[in-house]
CSV table of C-alpha atoms in Angstrom, one decimal:
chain,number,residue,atom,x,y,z
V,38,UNK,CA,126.9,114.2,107.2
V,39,UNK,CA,125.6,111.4,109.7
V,40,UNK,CA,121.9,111.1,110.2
V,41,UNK,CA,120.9,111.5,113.6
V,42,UNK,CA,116.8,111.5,112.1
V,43,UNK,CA,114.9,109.8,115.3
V,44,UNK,CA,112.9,106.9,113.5
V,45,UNK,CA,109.6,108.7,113.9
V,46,UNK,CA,108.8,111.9,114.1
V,47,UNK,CA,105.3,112.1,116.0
V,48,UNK,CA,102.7,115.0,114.8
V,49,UNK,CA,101.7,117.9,116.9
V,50,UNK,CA,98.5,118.1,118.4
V,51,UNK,CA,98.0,120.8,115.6
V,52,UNK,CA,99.5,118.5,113.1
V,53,UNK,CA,96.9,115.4,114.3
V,54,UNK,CA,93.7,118.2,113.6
V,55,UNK,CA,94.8,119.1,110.7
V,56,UNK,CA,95.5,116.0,109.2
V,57,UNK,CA,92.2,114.5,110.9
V,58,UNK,CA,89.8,117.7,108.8
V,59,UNK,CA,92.4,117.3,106.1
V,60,UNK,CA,91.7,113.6,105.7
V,61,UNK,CA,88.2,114.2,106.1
V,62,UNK,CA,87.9,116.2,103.0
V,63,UNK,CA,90.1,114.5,101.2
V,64,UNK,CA,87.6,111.3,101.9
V,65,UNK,CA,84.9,113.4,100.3
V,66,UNK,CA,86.9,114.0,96.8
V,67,UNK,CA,88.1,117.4,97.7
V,68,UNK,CA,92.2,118.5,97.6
V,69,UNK,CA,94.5,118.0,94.9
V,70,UNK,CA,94.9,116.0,92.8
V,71,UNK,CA,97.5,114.4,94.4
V,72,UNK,CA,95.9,114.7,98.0
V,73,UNK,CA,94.5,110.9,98.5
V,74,UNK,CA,93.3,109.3,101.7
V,75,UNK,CA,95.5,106.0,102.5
V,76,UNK,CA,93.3,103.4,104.3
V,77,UNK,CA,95.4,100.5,105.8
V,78,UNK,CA,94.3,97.6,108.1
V,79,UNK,CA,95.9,97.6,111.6
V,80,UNK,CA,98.5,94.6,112.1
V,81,UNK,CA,97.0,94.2,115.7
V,82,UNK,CA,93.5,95.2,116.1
V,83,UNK,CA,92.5,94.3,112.3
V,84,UNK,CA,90.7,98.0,111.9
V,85,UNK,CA,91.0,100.2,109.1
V,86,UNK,CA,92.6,102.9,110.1
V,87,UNK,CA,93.5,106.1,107.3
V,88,UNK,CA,95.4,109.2,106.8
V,89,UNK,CA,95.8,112.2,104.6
V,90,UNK,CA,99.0,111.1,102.1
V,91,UNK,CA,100.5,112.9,99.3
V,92,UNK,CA,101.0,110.4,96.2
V,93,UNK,CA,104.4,111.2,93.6
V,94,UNK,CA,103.6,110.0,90.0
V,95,UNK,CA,107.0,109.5,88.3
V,96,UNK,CA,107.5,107.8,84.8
V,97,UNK,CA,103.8,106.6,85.6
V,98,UNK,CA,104.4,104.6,88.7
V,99,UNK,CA,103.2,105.8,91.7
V,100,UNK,CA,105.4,105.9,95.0
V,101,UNK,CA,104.2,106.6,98.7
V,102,UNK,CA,106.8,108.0,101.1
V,103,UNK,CA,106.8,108.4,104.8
V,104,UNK,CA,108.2,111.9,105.3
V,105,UNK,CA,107.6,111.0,109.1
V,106,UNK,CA,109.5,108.1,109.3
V,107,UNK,CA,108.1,104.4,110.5
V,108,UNK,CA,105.3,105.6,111.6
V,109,UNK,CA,102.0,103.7,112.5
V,110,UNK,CA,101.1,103.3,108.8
V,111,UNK,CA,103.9,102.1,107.7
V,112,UNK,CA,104.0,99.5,110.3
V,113,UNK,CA,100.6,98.7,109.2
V,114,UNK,CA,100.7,98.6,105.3
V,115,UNK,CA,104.1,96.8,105.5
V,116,UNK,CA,102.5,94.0,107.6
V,117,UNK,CA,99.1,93.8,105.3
V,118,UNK,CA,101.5,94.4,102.2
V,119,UNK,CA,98.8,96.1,100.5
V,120,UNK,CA,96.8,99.6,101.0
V,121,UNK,CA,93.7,101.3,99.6
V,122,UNK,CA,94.1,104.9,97.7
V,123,UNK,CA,90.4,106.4,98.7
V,124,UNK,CA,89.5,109.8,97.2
V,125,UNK,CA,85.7,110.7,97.4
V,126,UNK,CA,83.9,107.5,95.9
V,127,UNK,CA,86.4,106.0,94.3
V,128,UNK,CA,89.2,103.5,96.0
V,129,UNK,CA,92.5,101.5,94.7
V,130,UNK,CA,94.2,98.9,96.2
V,131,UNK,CA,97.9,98.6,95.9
V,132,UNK,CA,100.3,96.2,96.5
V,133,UNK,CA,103.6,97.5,98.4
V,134,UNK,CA,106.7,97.2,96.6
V,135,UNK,CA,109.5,98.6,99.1
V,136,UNK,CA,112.2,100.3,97.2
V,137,UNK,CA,116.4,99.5,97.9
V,138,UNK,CA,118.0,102.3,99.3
V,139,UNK,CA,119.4,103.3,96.2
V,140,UNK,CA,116.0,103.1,94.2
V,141,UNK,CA,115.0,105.9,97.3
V,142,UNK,CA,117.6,108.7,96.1
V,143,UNK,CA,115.7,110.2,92.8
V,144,UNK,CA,112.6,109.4,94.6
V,145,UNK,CA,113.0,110.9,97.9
V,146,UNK,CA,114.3,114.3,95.6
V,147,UNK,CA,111.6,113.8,93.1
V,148,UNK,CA,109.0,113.4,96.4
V,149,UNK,CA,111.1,116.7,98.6
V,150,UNK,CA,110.9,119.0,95.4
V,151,UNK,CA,107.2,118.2,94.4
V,152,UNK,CA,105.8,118.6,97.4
V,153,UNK,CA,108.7,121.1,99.5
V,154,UNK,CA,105.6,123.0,100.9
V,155,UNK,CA,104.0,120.6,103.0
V,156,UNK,CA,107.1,117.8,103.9
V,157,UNK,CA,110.4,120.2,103.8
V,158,UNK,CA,110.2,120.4,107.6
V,159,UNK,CA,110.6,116.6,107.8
V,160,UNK,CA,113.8,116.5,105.7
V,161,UNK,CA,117.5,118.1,106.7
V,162,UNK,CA,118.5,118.6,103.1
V,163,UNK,CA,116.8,121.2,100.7
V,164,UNK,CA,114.8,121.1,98.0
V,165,UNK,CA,116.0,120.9,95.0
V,166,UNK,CA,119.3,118.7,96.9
V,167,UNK,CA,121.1,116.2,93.8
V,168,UNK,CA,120.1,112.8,94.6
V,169,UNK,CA,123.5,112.4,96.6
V,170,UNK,CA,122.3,114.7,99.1
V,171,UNK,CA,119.8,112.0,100.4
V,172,UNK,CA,122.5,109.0,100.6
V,173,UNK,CA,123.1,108.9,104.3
V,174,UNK,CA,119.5,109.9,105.1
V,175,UNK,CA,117.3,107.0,102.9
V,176,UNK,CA,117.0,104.3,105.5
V,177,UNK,CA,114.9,107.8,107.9
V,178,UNK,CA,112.2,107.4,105.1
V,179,UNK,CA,110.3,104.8,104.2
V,180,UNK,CA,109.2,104.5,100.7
V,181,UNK,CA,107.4,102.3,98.8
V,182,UNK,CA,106.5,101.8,94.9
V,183,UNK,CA,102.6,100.7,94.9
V,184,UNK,CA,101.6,98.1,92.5
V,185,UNK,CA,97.4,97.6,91.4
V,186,UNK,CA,96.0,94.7,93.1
């Protein structure tokens, strides 16, 4: 299997409200508990810009992955190296660790088969896919382990 993934995969204009309301509650401490909003400041304009993010706990780390590819936030977060977790009142900064392609494989599963509702769309392999499946596909998603501040 050759990836053919395009590098970003933009949002619908349905995707953008959703995500926009979405991120909004999810500012105000609503969602689960794994629903946070990422804030990251822009590499060009300096502004903090956020969006709706599901975070995977694993072996109590925490990983963020970009089921959309490199998208603006990544861009962002990888040139700031750091990000804020906000959820209602409370916010966490992280350093980014990137993780090897080979660190990706059980995450990218663990990340597809945790949240398969909301991200299957994004990936060409199945939930519930060994580790293997993801091989050719890890450099399409960017992931990242985040480290306190």
């Amino acid at each position: 299997m050759t990836s053919t993934l395009p590098a970003f995969r933009a949002p619908s204009a349905g995707e953008r409200f959703f995500n926009r309301v979405f991120g909004f509650l999810v500012g105000l401490g609503l969602g689960f508990s794994y629903n946070y909003l990422l804030q990251v400041r822009g590499r060009k304009s300096g502004k903090i810009y956020s969006t709706p993010i599901d975070l995977l706990e694993l072996n109590g780390k925490k990983f963020l992955v970009a089921p959309r590819g490199r998208t603006q936030w990544v861009r962002n977060a990888e040139a700031a190296g750091e990000v804020t977790l906000k959820k209602g009142s409370k916010r966490s900064q992280f350093r980014l660790r990137p993780l090897s392609d080979a660190e990706k494989l059980p995450i990218l599963k663990a990340y597809l088969d945790t949240f398969k509702r909301e991200v299957q769309r994004y990936f060409p392999v199945p939930a519930g896919s060994p580790p293997e499946a993801f091989r050719e596909l890890v450099s399409s998603y960017p992931a990242f382990e985040l480290v306190p501040a």
